[in-house]
Amino acid sequence: MKSLLFSRFLLLLPWVLIVIIVLDIDSSRAPLPARAPRGGGAGSGEPRSAAARPPPQRRPEAALPTIYAITPTYSRPVQKAELTRLANTFRQVARLHWILVEDAAARSELVTRFVAGAGLPCTHLHVPTPRRYKRPGLPRATEQRNAGLAWLRQRHQHLPPPQPGVLFFADDDNTYSLELFQEMRTTRKVSVWPVGLVGGRRYERPVVENGKVVGWYTGWRADRPFAIDMAGFAVSLQVILSHPKAVFKRRGSQPGMQESDFLKQITTVEELEPKANNCTKVLVWHTRTEKVNLANEPKYHLDTVTIEV
């Protein structure tokens, strides 16, 4: 019996030794480093679908349509303060070209110096309003807006299409959210949005149903073809160039009707593009600077230095 067990032990011994040797060799091998997926960090070990997916690319600034802002301005004590506030906003907007038009027979020194130090692309124009149109109750800034339109058409008339761009009218007493410029930049023809602090109400807006403008929430003359403030719309540059005779009219135009008189030359209500979450967000305010109290200002200059305000 003992000899039988001993013979079986000798028979199994070589196989046991072979198994021990193999296990010893495997344990002595150094583990290979984890292979990093393409585009991921070394040793991240994440699947390619998660780690190798590139981050979303921002649209190159050079590919953005240029926004052209036409701003009429006129001499008054708060002019430089108003322009400074507006320039501080515009400097934060990519690819914006400011068309600043003075109501004057010549460029003023104040605005000329201001434009030189504004730090953004700017075209400085001037055209005076005829004295007969300066009476109270008549539309204002007509000549200045038309001068801006004429410059824009002249600049682009010899360039081949398409010429991506967007135009809006930025009065110097308005306040703008930067979000508004993101909204208007995608304008295909004419886009619209609400305006705050206008028409004797907290806001006015186009009424939108199923993505289309169907009416107007306004405090004054809702029967206007386009019951909207000058700060409440933007126009594609292509539309401006394809309608060379579309201007702001003097003859027959009434206060508060300039927007309608202009827009009905280039579009219809059905074609309007609602922005700002279907016209439910206010991104521009028709603010007005308080009338300055200069009751103690001397009639003649008494200070030893001259300071531009």
PDB file of C-alpha atoms in Angstrom:
ATOM      1  CA  MET A   1       0.000   0.000   0.000  1.00  0.00           C
ATOM      2  CA  LYS A   2       2.770   2.409   0.932  1.00  0.00           C
ATOM      3  CA  SER A   3       4.639   1.659  -2.257  1.00  0.00           C
ATOM      4  CA  LEU A   4       1.502   2.425  -4.303  1.00  0.00           C
ATOM      5  CA  LEU A   5       1.015   5.837  -2.678  1.00  0.00           C
ATOM      6  CA  PHE A   6       4.695   6.635  -3.093  1.00  0.00           C
ATOM      7  CA  SER A   7       4.610   5.799  -6.795  1.00  0.00           C
ATOM      8  CA  ARG A   8       1.552   8.034  -7.347  1.00  0.00           C
ATOM      9  CA  PHE A   9       3.295  10.864  -5.471  1.00  0.00           C
ATOM     10  CA  LEU A  10       6.322  10.574  -7.748  1.00  0.00           C
ATOM     11  CA  LEU A  11       4.019  10.580 -10.763  1.00  0.00           C
ATOM     12  CA  LEU A  12       2.270  13.873  -9.714  1.00  0.00           C
ATOM     13  CA  LEU A  13       5.374  15.681  -8.448  1.00  0.00           C
ATOM     14  CA  PRO A  14       6.648  16.890 -11.857  1.00  0.00           C
ATOM     15  CA  TRP A  15       3.282  18.430 -12.712  1.00  0.00           C
ATOM     16  CA  VAL A  16       3.101  20.256  -9.383  1.00  0.00           C
ATOM     17  CA  LEU A  17       6.560  21.698  -9.988  1.00  0.00           C
ATOM     18  CA  ILE A  18       5.589  22.863 -13.472  1.00  0.00           C
ATOM     19  CA  VAL A  19       2.518  24.709 -12.122  1.00  0.00           C
ATOM     20  CA  ILE A  20       4.591  26.414  -9.410  1.00  0.00           C
ATOM     21  CA  ILE A  21       7.192  27.575 -11.950  1.00  0.00           C
ATOM     22  CA  VAL A  22       4.523  29.041 -14.304  1.00  0.00           C
ATOM     23  CA  LEU A  23       2.831  30.947 -11.470  1.00  0.00           C
ATOM     24  CA  ASP A  24       6.162  32.338 -10.327  1.00  0.00           C
ATOM     25  CA  ILE A  25       6.988  33.613 -13.835  1.00  0.00           C
ATOM     26  CA  ASP A  26       3.581  35.380 -14.233  1.00  0.00           C
ATOM     27  CA  SER A  27       3.850  37.111 -10.877  1.00  0.00           C
ATOM     28  CA  SER A  28       7.309  38.429 -11.703  1.00  0.00           C
ATOM     29  CA  ARG A  29       6.189  40.230 -14.873  1.00  0.00           C
ATOM     30  CA  ALA A  30       5.603  44.028 -14.513  1.00  0.00           C
ATOM     31  CA  PRO A  31       2.037  45.110 -15.347  1.00  0.00           C
ATOM     32  CA  LEU A  32       1.672  47.070 -18.582  1.00  0.00           C
ATOM     33  CA  PRO A  33       0.509  50.726 -18.206  1.00  0.00           C
ATOM     34  CA  ALA A  34      -3.066  51.468 -19.209  1.00  0.00           C
ATOM     35  CA  ARG A  35      -3.256  52.814 -22.758  1.00  0.00           C
ATOM     36  CA  ALA A  36      -4.569  56.329 -22.846  1.00  0.00           C
ATOM     37  CA  PRO A  37      -7.360  56.896 -25.367  1.00  0.00           C
ATOM     38  CA  ARG A  38      -6.672  59.321 -28.193  1.00  0.00           C
ATOM     39  CA  GLY A  39      -7.358  62.873 -27.174  1.00  0.00           C
ATOM     40  CA  GLY A  40      -7.579  61.896 -23.461  1.00  0.00           C
ATOM     41  CA  GLY A  41      -5.081  62.342 -20.643  1.00  0.00           C
ATOM     42  CA  ALA A  42      -2.362  59.734 -20.111  1.00  0.00           C
ATOM     43  CA  GLY A  43      -3.612  56.862 -17.982  1.00  0.00           C
ATOM     44  CA  SER A  44      -7.158  58.256 -17.858  1.00  0.00           C
ATOM     45  CA  GLY A  45      -8.587  54.842 -18.645  1.00  0.00           C
ATOM     46  CA  GLU A  46     -11.855  56.424 -19.795  1.00  0.00           C
ATOM     47  CA  PRO A  47     -13.636  55.075 -22.846  1.00  0.00           C
ATOM     48  CA  ARG A  48     -13.071  57.060 -26.011  1.00  0.00           C
ATOM     49  CA  SER A  49     -16.696  58.111 -26.230  1.00  0.00           C
ATOM     50  CA  ALA A  50     -16.283  60.114 -23.015  1.00  0.00           C
ATOM     51  CA  ALA A  51     -12.621  61.191 -22.872  1.00  0.00           C
ATOM     52  CA  ALA A  52     -11.698  61.594 -26.546  1.00  0.00           C
ATOM     53  CA  ARG A  53     -14.693  63.718 -27.523  1.00  0.00           C
ATOM     54  CA  PRO A  54     -13.370  67.230 -28.215  1.00  0.00           C
ATOM     55  CA  PRO A  55     -14.979  70.168 -26.408  1.00  0.00           C
ATOM     56  CA  PRO A  56     -17.533  72.187 -28.397  1.00  0.00           C
ATOM     57  CA  GLN A  57     -15.757  74.704 -30.613  1.00  0.00           C
ATOM     58  CA  ARG A  58     -16.674  78.381 -30.356  1.00  0.00           C
ATOM     59  CA  ARG A  59     -17.460  80.058 -33.627  1.00  0.00           C
ATOM     60  CA  PRO A  60     -14.375  81.945 -34.817  1.00  0.00           C
ATOM     61  CA  GLU A  61     -14.823  85.686 -34.351  1.00  0.00           C
ATOM     62  CA  ALA A  62     -13.892  86.346 -37.981  1.00  0.00           C
ATOM     63  CA  ALA A  63     -16.866  84.213 -39.082  1.00  0.00           C
ATOM     64  CA  LEU A  64     -19.404  86.247 -37.101  1.00  0.00           C
ATOM     65  CA  PRO A  65     -21.643  88.665 -39.044  1.00  0.00           C
ATOM     66  CA  THR A  66     -20.692  92.271 -38.320  1.00  0.00           C
ATOM     67  CA  ILE A  67     -23.197  94.270 -36.283  1.00  0.00           C
ATOM     68  CA  TYR A  68     -23.559  97.876 -37.471  1.00  0.00           C
ATOM     69  CA  ALA A  69     -24.955 100.276 -34.878  1.00  0.00           C
ATOM     70  CA  ILE A  70     -26.220 103.655 -36.154  1.00  0.00           C
ATOM     71  CA  THR A  71     -26.311 106.226 -33.359  1.00  0.00           C
ATOM     72  CA  PRO A  72     -27.597 109.773 -33.891  1.00  0.00           C
ATOM     73  CA  THR A  73     -26.206 112.228 -31.340  1.00  0.00           C
ATOM     74  CA  TYR A  74     -26.439 115.955 -30.654  1.00  0.00           C
ATOM     75  CA  SER A  75     -24.682 118.495 -28.444  1.00  0.00           C
ATOM     76  CA  ARG A  76     -25.989 118.767 -24.881  1.00  0.00           C
ATOM     77  CA  PRO A  77     -24.498 118.674 -21.351  1.00  0.00           C
ATOM     78  CA  VAL A  78     -24.919 114.878 -21.013  1.00  0.00           C
ATOM     79  CA  GLN A  79     -23.726 113.960 -24.525  1.00  0.00           C
ATOM     80  CA  LYS A  80     -20.280 112.686 -23.537  1.00  0.00           C
ATOM     81  CA  ALA A  81     -21.687 110.782 -20.561  1.00  0.00           C
ATOM     82  CA  GLU A  82     -24.268 109.062 -22.776  1.00  0.00           C
ATOM     83  CA  LEU A  83     -21.690 108.147 -25.416  1.00  0.00           C
ATOM     84  CA  THR A  84     -19.290 106.844 -22.768  1.00  0.00           C
ATOM     85  CA  ARG A  85     -21.898 104.465 -21.376  1.00  0.00           C
ATOM     86  CA  LEU A  86     -22.746 103.238 -24.862  1.00  0.00           C
ATOM     87  CA  ALA A  87     -19.100 102.752 -25.849  1.00  0.00           C
ATOM     88  CA  ASN A  88     -18.446 100.741 -22.683  1.00  0.00           C
ATOM     89  CA  THR A  89     -21.152  98.321 -23.843  1.00  0.00           C
ATOM     90  CA  PHE A  90     -20.090  98.184 -27.492  1.00  0.00           C
ATOM     91  CA  ARG A  91     -16.455  97.409 -26.608  1.00  0.00           C
ATOM     92  CA  GLN A  92     -17.610  94.085 -25.178  1.00  0.00           C
ATOM     93  CA  VAL A  93     -19.337  93.015 -28.416  1.00  0.00           C
ATOM     94  CA  ALA A  94     -17.345  91.080 -31.021  1.00  0.00           C
ATOM     95  CA  ARG A  95     -17.311  92.466 -34.573  1.00  0.00           C
ATOM     96  CA  LEU A  96     -19.352  95.589 -33.938  1.00  0.00           C
ATOM     97  CA  HIS A  97     -18.918  98.707 -36.086  1.00  0.00           C
ATOM     98  CA  TRP A  98     -20.271 101.933 -34.618  1.00  0.00           C
ATOM     99  CA  ILE A  99     -21.658 104.549 -37.020  1.00  0.00           C
ATOM    100  CA  LEU A 100     -21.882 107.732 -34.959  1.00  0.00           C
ATOM    101  CA  VAL A 101     -23.702 110.602 -36.684  1.00  0.00           C
ATOM    102  CA  GLU A 102     -23.674 114.096 -35.215  1.00  0.00           C
ATOM    103  CA  ASP A 103     -26.533 116.515 -35.735  1.00  0.00           C
ATOM    104  CA  ALA A 104     -24.167 119.297 -36.748  1.00  0.00           C
ATOM    105  CA  ALA A 105     -22.782 121.135 -39.774  1.00  0.00           C
ATOM    106  CA  ALA A 106     -19.269 119.925 -38.851  1.00  0.00           C
ATOM    107  CA  ARG A 107     -17.697 117.346 -36.584  1.00  0.00           C
ATOM    108  CA  SER A 108     -17.383 118.703 -33.057  1.00  0.00           C
ATOM    109  CA  GLU A 109     -14.061 118.570 -31.230  1.00  0.00           C
ATOM    110  CA  LEU A 110     -15.662 116.806 -28.275  1.00  0.00           C
ATOM    111  CA  VAL A 111     -17.034 113.895 -30.304  1.00  0.00           C
ATOM    112  CA  THR A 112     -13.908 113.727 -32.480  1.00  0.00           C
ATOM    113  CA  ARG A 113     -11.697 113.297 -29.401  1.00  0.00           C
ATOM    114  CA  PHE A 114     -14.150 110.830 -27.923  1.00  0.00           C
ATOM    115  CA  VAL A 115     -14.158 108.650 -31.057  1.00  0.00           C
ATOM    116  CA  ALA A 116     -10.345 108.680 -31.187  1.00  0.00           C
ATOM    117  CA  GLY A 117     -10.171 107.187 -27.703  1.00  0.00           C
ATOM    118  CA  ALA A 118     -13.270 104.998 -27.826  1.00  0.00           C
ATOM    119  CA  GLY A 119     -11.290 101.843 -28.533  1.00  0.00           C
ATOM    120  CA  LEU A 120     -13.634 100.280 -31.073  1.00  0.00           C
ATOM    121  CA  PRO A 121     -14.243 100.446 -34.850  1.00  0.00           C
ATOM    122  CA  CYS A 122     -16.161 103.656 -35.442  1.00  0.00           C
ATOM    123  CA  THR A 123     -17.198 105.837 -38.375  1.00  0.00           C
ATOM    124  CA  HIS A 124     -17.846 109.473 -37.425  1.00  0.00           C
ATOM    125  CA  LEU A 125     -20.325 111.296 -39.666  1.00  0.00           C
ATOM    126  CA  HIS A 126     -22.215 114.563 -39.389  1.00  0.00           C
ATOM    127  CA  VAL A 127     -25.301 116.094 -40.971  1.00  0.00           C
ATOM    128  CA  PRO A 128     -27.415 118.951 -39.598  1.00  0.00           C
ATOM    129  CA  THR A 129     -31.164 118.774 -39.126  1.00  0.00           C
ATOM    130  CA  PRO A 130     -32.796 121.624 -41.092  1.00  0.00           C
ATOM    131  CA  ARG A 131     -34.089 124.309 -38.757  1.00  0.00           C
ATOM    132  CA  ARG A 132     -37.667 123.883 -39.986  1.00  0.00           C
ATOM    133  CA  TYR A 133     -37.672 120.275 -38.711  1.00  0.00           C
ATOM    134  CA  LYS A 134     -36.487 121.154 -35.197  1.00  0.00           C
ATOM    135  CA  ARG A 135     -39.918 122.236 -34.005  1.00  0.00           C
ATOM    136  CA  PRO A 136     -41.413 120.310 -31.055  1.00  0.00           C
ATOM    137  CA  GLY A 137     -43.625 117.427 -32.127  1.00  0.00           C
ATOM    138  CA  LEU A 138     -41.721 116.578 -35.303  1.00  0.00           C
ATOM    139  CA  PRO A 139     -39.716 113.349 -35.739  1.00  0.00           C
ATOM    140  CA  ARG A 140     -36.073 113.628 -34.696  1.00  0.00           C
ATOM    141  CA  ALA A 141     -32.797 112.158 -35.969  1.00  0.00           C
ATOM    142  CA  THR A 142     -34.215 111.425 -39.427  1.00  0.00           C
ATOM    143  CA  GLU A 143     -31.309 112.951 -41.348  1.00  0.00           C
ATOM    144  CA  GLN A 144     -28.742 111.283 -39.102  1.00  0.00           C
ATOM    145  CA  ARG A 145     -30.186 107.777 -39.498  1.00  0.00           C
ATOM    146  CA  ASN A 146     -30.422 108.255 -43.260  1.00  0.00           C
ATOM    147  CA  ALA A 147     -26.790 109.394 -43.364  1.00  0.00           C
ATOM    148  CA  GLY A 148     -25.795 106.179 -41.601  1.00  0.00           C
ATOM    149  CA  LEU A 149     -27.804 104.114 -44.102  1.00  0.00           C
ATOM    150  CA  ALA A 150     -26.205 105.959 -47.037  1.00  0.00           C
ATOM    151  CA  TRP A 151     -22.693 105.307 -45.689  1.00  0.00           C
ATOM    152  CA  LEU A 152     -23.459 101.634 -45.199  1.00  0.00           C
ATOM    153  CA  ARG A 153     -24.788 101.218 -48.743  1.00  0.00           C
ATOM    154  CA  GLN A 154     -21.896 103.117 -50.269  1.00  0.00           C
ATOM    155  CA  ARG A 155     -19.367 101.015 -48.355  1.00  0.00           C
ATOM    156  CA  HIS A 156     -20.858  97.724 -49.556  1.00  0.00           C
ATOM    157  CA  GLN A 157     -22.189  98.535 -53.023  1.00  0.00           C
ATOM    158  CA  HIS A 158     -19.105  97.254 -54.868  1.00  0.00           C
ATOM    159  CA  LEU A 159     -18.513  94.170 -52.727  1.00  0.00           C
ATOM    160  CA  PRO A 160     -19.763  90.784 -53.977  1.00  0.00           C
ATOM    161  CA  PRO A 161     -22.585  89.045 -52.102  1.00  0.00           C
ATOM    162  CA  PRO A 162     -23.169  87.488 -49.724  1.00  0.00           C
ATOM    163  CA  GLN A 163     -22.170  90.153 -47.213  1.00  0.00           C
ATOM    164  CA  PRO A 164     -23.186  88.956 -43.745  1.00  0.00           C
ATOM    165  CA  GLY A 165     -24.130  91.708 -41.374  1.00  0.00           C
ATOM    166  CA  VAL A 166     -26.871  93.129 -39.166  1.00  0.00           C
ATOM    167  CA  LEU A 167     -27.965  96.738 -38.680  1.00  0.00           C
ATOM    168  CA  PHE A 168     -29.768  98.268 -35.728  1.00  0.00           C
ATOM    169  CA  PHE A 169     -30.459 101.801 -34.547  1.00  0.00           C
ATOM    170  CA  ALA A 170     -28.833 102.518 -31.176  1.00  0.00           C
ATOM    171  CA  ASP A 171     -29.938 105.849 -29.740  1.00  0.00           C
ATOM    172  CA  ASP A 172     -27.384 107.215 -27.306  1.00  0.00           C
ATOM    173  CA  ASP A 173     -29.800 107.244 -24.352  1.00  0.00           C
ATOM    174  CA  ASN A 174     -30.570 103.499 -24.420  1.00  0.00           C
ATOM    175  CA  THR A 175     -29.173 100.755 -22.191  1.00  0.00           C
ATOM    176  CA  TYR A 176     -28.361  97.344 -23.675  1.00  0.00           C
ATOM    177  CA  SER A 177     -27.872  93.836 -22.322  1.00  0.00           C
ATOM    178  CA  LEU A 178     -24.996  91.997 -24.016  1.00  0.00           C
ATOM    179  CA  GLU A 179     -27.393  89.114 -24.627  1.00  0.00           C
ATOM    180  CA  LEU A 180     -29.271  91.258 -27.125  1.00  0.00           C
ATOM    181  CA  PHE A 181     -26.307  91.296 -29.513  1.00  0.00           C
ATOM    182  CA  GLN A 182     -26.150  87.506 -29.473  1.00  0.00           C
ATOM    183  CA  GLU A 183     -29.845  87.430 -30.337  1.00  0.00           C
ATOM    184  CA  MET A 184     -29.757  89.940 -33.187  1.00  0.00           C
ATOM    185  CA  ARG A 185     -26.653  88.480 -34.848  1.00  0.00           C
ATOM    186  CA  THR A 186     -28.711  85.583 -36.290  1.00  0.00           C
ATOM    187  CA  THR A 187     -31.201  87.917 -38.010  1.00  0.00           C
ATOM    188  CA  ARG A 188     -32.152  86.584 -41.445  1.00  0.00           C
ATOM    189  CA  LYS A 189     -34.332  89.522 -42.534  1.00  0.00           C
ATOM    190  CA  VAL A 190     -35.903  91.617 -39.755  1.00  0.00           C
ATOM    191  CA  SER A 191     -35.889  90.565 -36.105  1.00  0.00           C
ATOM    192  CA  VAL A 192     -37.883  92.085 -33.225  1.00  0.00           C
ATOM    193  CA  TRP A 193     -37.898  92.018 -29.411  1.00  0.00           C
ATOM    194  CA  PRO A 194     -39.392  93.877 -26.401  1.00  0.00           C
ATOM    195  CA  VAL A 195     -38.209  97.279 -25.177  1.00  0.00           C
ATOM    196  CA  GLY A 196     -38.371  98.354 -21.555  1.00  0.00           C
ATOM    197  CA  LEU A 197     -39.446 101.711 -20.113  1.00  0.00           C
ATOM    198  CA  VAL A 198     -41.188 103.009 -23.215  1.00  0.00           C
ATOM    199  CA  GLY A 199     -44.635 104.189 -24.305  1.00  0.00           C
ATOM    200  CA  GLY A 200     -45.668 105.084 -20.771  1.00  0.00           C
ATOM    201  CA  ARG A 201     -45.373 101.420 -19.732  1.00  0.00           C
ATOM    202  CA  ARG A 202     -42.779  99.219 -18.075  1.00  0.00           C
ATOM    203  CA  TYR A 203     -42.290  97.565 -21.456  1.00  0.00           C
ATOM    204  CA  GLU A 204     -43.750  97.130 -24.926  1.00  0.00           C
ATOM    205  CA  ARG A 205     -43.427  93.999 -27.014  1.00  0.00           C
ATOM    206  CA  PRO A 206     -44.580  92.135 -30.107  1.00  0.00           C
ATOM    207  CA  VAL A 207     -47.202  89.512 -29.259  1.00  0.00           C
ATOM    208  CA  VAL A 208     -46.102  86.106 -30.541  1.00  0.00           C
ATOM    209  CA  GLU A 209     -48.116  82.959 -31.214  1.00  0.00           C
ATOM    210  CA  ASN A 210     -46.607  79.783 -32.669  1.00  0.00           C
ATOM    211  CA  GLY A 211     -43.382  81.629 -33.445  1.00  0.00           C
ATOM    212  CA  LYS A 212     -45.091  84.427 -35.409  1.00  0.00           C
ATOM    213  CA  VAL A 213     -45.853  88.053 -34.519  1.00  0.00           C
ATOM    214  CA  VAL A 214     -49.641  88.459 -34.363  1.00  0.00           C
ATOM    215  CA  GLY A 215     -50.018  91.799 -32.572  1.00  0.00           C
ATOM    216  CA  TRP A 216     -48.524  94.382 -30.265  1.00  0.00           C
ATOM    217  CA  TYR A 217     -48.568  94.991 -26.524  1.00  0.00           C
ATOM    218  CA  THR A 218     -48.166  98.765 -26.450  1.00  0.00           C
ATOM    219  CA  GLY A 219     -49.411 101.812 -24.608  1.00  0.00           C
ATOM    220  CA  TRP A 220     -49.743 104.048 -27.660  1.00  0.00           C
ATOM    221  CA  ARG A 221     -51.499 103.503 -30.981  1.00  0.00           C
ATOM    222  CA  ALA A 222     -51.615  99.753 -31.283  1.00  0.00           C
ATOM    223  CA  ASP A 223     -53.088 100.291 -34.762  1.00  0.00           C
ATOM    224  CA  ARG A 224     -49.683 101.248 -36.162  1.00  0.00           C
ATOM    225  CA  PRO A 225     -48.469  98.792 -38.849  1.00  0.00           C
ATOM    226  CA  PHE A 226     -45.391  98.155 -36.707  1.00  0.00           C
ATOM    227  CA  ALA A 227     -46.141  99.322 -33.169  1.00  0.00           C
ATOM    228  CA  ILE A 228     -42.534  99.091 -32.070  1.00  0.00           C
ATOM    229  CA  ASP A 229     -39.823 101.360 -30.684  1.00  0.00           C
ATOM    230  CA  MET A 230     -36.702 102.253 -32.665  1.00  0.00           C
ATOM    231  CA  ALA A 231     -34.687 100.140 -30.202  1.00  0.00           C
ATOM    232  CA  GLY A 232     -36.836  97.068 -30.832  1.00  0.00           C
ATOM    233  CA  PHE A 233     -35.655  95.696 -34.177  1.00  0.00           C
ATOM    234  CA  ALA A 234     -32.656  94.790 -36.323  1.00  0.00           C
ATOM    235  CA  VAL A 235     -32.330  94.400 -40.095  1.00  0.00           C
ATOM    236  CA  SER A 236     -30.087  92.126 -42.144  1.00  0.00           C
ATOM    237  CA  LEU A 237     -27.462  93.972 -44.164  1.00  0.00           C
ATOM    238  CA  GLN A 238     -28.619  92.104 -47.271  1.00  0.00           C
ATOM    239  CA  VAL A 239     -32.114  93.541 -46.827  1.00  0.00           C
ATOM    240  CA  ILE A 240     -30.700  97.063 -46.526  1.00  0.00           C
ATOM    241  CA  LEU A 241     -28.632  96.601 -49.690  1.00  0.00           C
ATOM    242  CA  SER A 242     -31.477  95.034 -51.670  1.00  0.00           C
ATOM    243  CA  HIS A 243     -33.820  97.958 -50.803  1.00  0.00           C
ATOM    244  CA  PRO A 244     -31.660 100.984 -51.703  1.00  0.00           C
ATOM    245  CA  LYS A 245     -34.582 103.423 -51.499  1.00  0.00           C
ATOM    246  CA  ALA A 246     -35.683 102.409 -47.995  1.00  0.00           C
ATOM    247  CA  VAL A 247     -35.069 105.466 -45.801  1.00  0.00           C
ATOM    248  CA  PHE A 248     -36.700 107.388 -42.980  1.00  0.00           C
ATOM    249  CA  LYS A 249     -39.165 109.846 -44.455  1.00  0.00           C
ATOM    250  CA  ARG A 250     -39.763 113.469 -43.570  1.00  0.00           C
ATOM    251  CA  ARG A 251     -42.765 114.292 -45.712  1.00  0.00           C
ATOM    252  CA  GLY A 252     -45.972 112.947 -44.254  1.00  0.00           C
ATOM    253  CA  SER A 253     -44.245 111.224 -41.365  1.00  0.00           C
ATOM    254  CA  GLN A 254     -45.675 111.732 -37.890  1.00  0.00           C
ATOM    255  CA  PRO A 255     -44.028 111.388 -34.478  1.00  0.00           C
ATOM    256  CA  GLY A 256     -44.029 107.753 -33.430  1.00  0.00           C
ATOM    257  CA  MET A 257     -44.581 106.543 -37.001  1.00  0.00           C
ATOM    258  CA  GLN A 258     -40.992 106.528 -38.269  1.00  0.00           C
ATOM    259  CA  GLU A 259     -40.478 102.877 -37.369  1.00  0.00           C
ATOM    260  CA  SER A 260     -43.590 101.819 -39.280  1.00  0.00           C
ATOM    261  CA  ASP A 261     -42.796 104.044 -42.247  1.00  0.00           C
ATOM    262  CA  PHE A 262     -39.355 102.473 -42.527  1.00  0.00           C
ATOM    263  CA  LEU A 263     -40.195  98.829 -41.845  1.00  0.00           C
ATOM    264  CA  LYS A 264     -43.124  98.616 -44.250  1.00  0.00           C
ATOM    265  CA  GLN A 265     -40.672  99.422 -47.077  1.00  0.00           C
ATOM    266  CA  ILE A 266     -38.645  96.267 -46.406  1.00  0.00           C
ATOM    267  CA  THR A 267     -40.819  93.620 -44.707  1.00  0.00           C
ATOM    268  CA  THR A 268     -44.240  92.511 -43.477  1.00  0.00           C
ATOM    269  CA  VAL A 269     -45.474  91.618 -40.016  1.00  0.00           C
ATOM    270  CA  GLU A 270     -45.724  87.964 -41.072  1.00  0.00           C
ATOM    271  CA  GLU A 271     -41.998  87.900 -41.919  1.00  0.00           C
ATOM    272  CA  LEU A 272     -40.779  89.288 -38.585  1.00  0.00           C
ATOM    273  CA  GLU A 273     -38.434  87.046 -36.567  1.00  0.00           C
ATOM    274  CA  PRO A 274     -39.210  87.084 -32.818  1.00  0.00           C
ATOM    275  CA  LYS A 275     -36.122  87.087 -30.604  1.00  0.00           C
ATOM    276  CA  ALA A 276     -35.595  87.193 -26.823  1.00  0.00           C
ATOM    277  CA  ASN A 277     -37.457  83.973 -26.031  1.00  0.00           C
ATOM    278  CA  ASN A 278     -40.417  84.726 -28.309  1.00  0.00           C
ATOM    279  CA  CYS A 279     -40.420  88.361 -27.174  1.00  0.00           C
ATOM    280  CA  THR A 280     -40.810  87.578 -23.471  1.00  0.00           C
ATOM    281  CA  LYS A 281     -37.463  89.004 -22.242  1.00  0.00           C
ATOM    282  CA  VAL A 282     -36.483  92.666 -22.024  1.00  0.00           C
ATOM    283  CA  LEU A 283     -32.873  93.118 -23.181  1.00  0.00           C
ATOM    284  CA  VAL A 284     -32.908  96.852 -23.991  1.00  0.00           C
ATOM    285  CA  TRP A 285     -34.282  99.783 -22.016  1.00  0.00           C
ATOM    286  CA  HIS A 286     -35.222 103.212 -23.325  1.00  0.00           C
ATOM    287  CA  THR A 287     -33.532 104.990 -20.430  1.00  0.00           C
ATOM    288  CA  ARG A 288     -33.308 108.758 -20.303  1.00  0.00           C
ATOM    289  CA  THR A 289     -30.733 110.727 -18.375  1.00  0.00           C
ATOM    290  CA  GLU A 290     -32.253 113.109 -15.854  1.00  0.00           C
ATOM    291  CA  LYS A 291     -32.283 116.712 -17.008  1.00  0.00           C
ATOM    292  CA  VAL A 292     -29.129 118.334 -15.684  1.00  0.00           C
ATOM    293  CA  ASN A 293     -29.450 121.110 -13.112  1.00  0.00           C
ATOM    294  CA  LEU A 294     -27.020 123.869 -14.122  1.00  0.00           C
ATOM    295  CA  ALA A 295     -28.673 126.674 -12.171  1.00  0.00           C
ATOM    296  CA  ASN A 296     -25.390 127.573 -10.453  1.00  0.00           C
ATOM    297  CA  GLU A 297     -23.228 127.424 -13.554  1.00  0.00           C
ATOM    298  CA  PRO A 298     -21.656 130.873 -14.111  1.00  0.00           C
ATOM    299  CA  LYS A 299     -22.556 132.697 -17.290  1.00  0.00           C
ATOM    300  CA  TYR A 300     -18.892 133.309 -18.063  1.00  0.00           C
ATOM    301  CA  HIS A 301     -16.028 130.883 -17.537  1.00  0.00           C
ATOM    302  CA  LEU A 302     -14.460 131.643 -14.149  1.00  0.00           C
ATOM    303  CA  ASP A 303     -12.266 128.592 -13.562  1.00  0.00           C
ATOM    304  CA  THR A 304      -8.543 128.784 -14.228  1.00  0.00           C
ATOM    305  CA  VAL A 305      -8.652 125.629 -16.378  1.00  0.00           C
ATOM    306  CA  THR A 306     -10.959 124.387 -19.112  1.00  0.00           C
ATOM    307  CA  ILE A 307     -12.412 120.939 -18.504  1.00  0.00           C
ATOM    308  CA  GLU A 308     -14.360 118.913 -21.020  1.00  0.00           C
ATOM    309  CA  VAL A 309     -17.454 117.330 -19.467  1.00  0.00           C
TER     310      VAL A 309
END
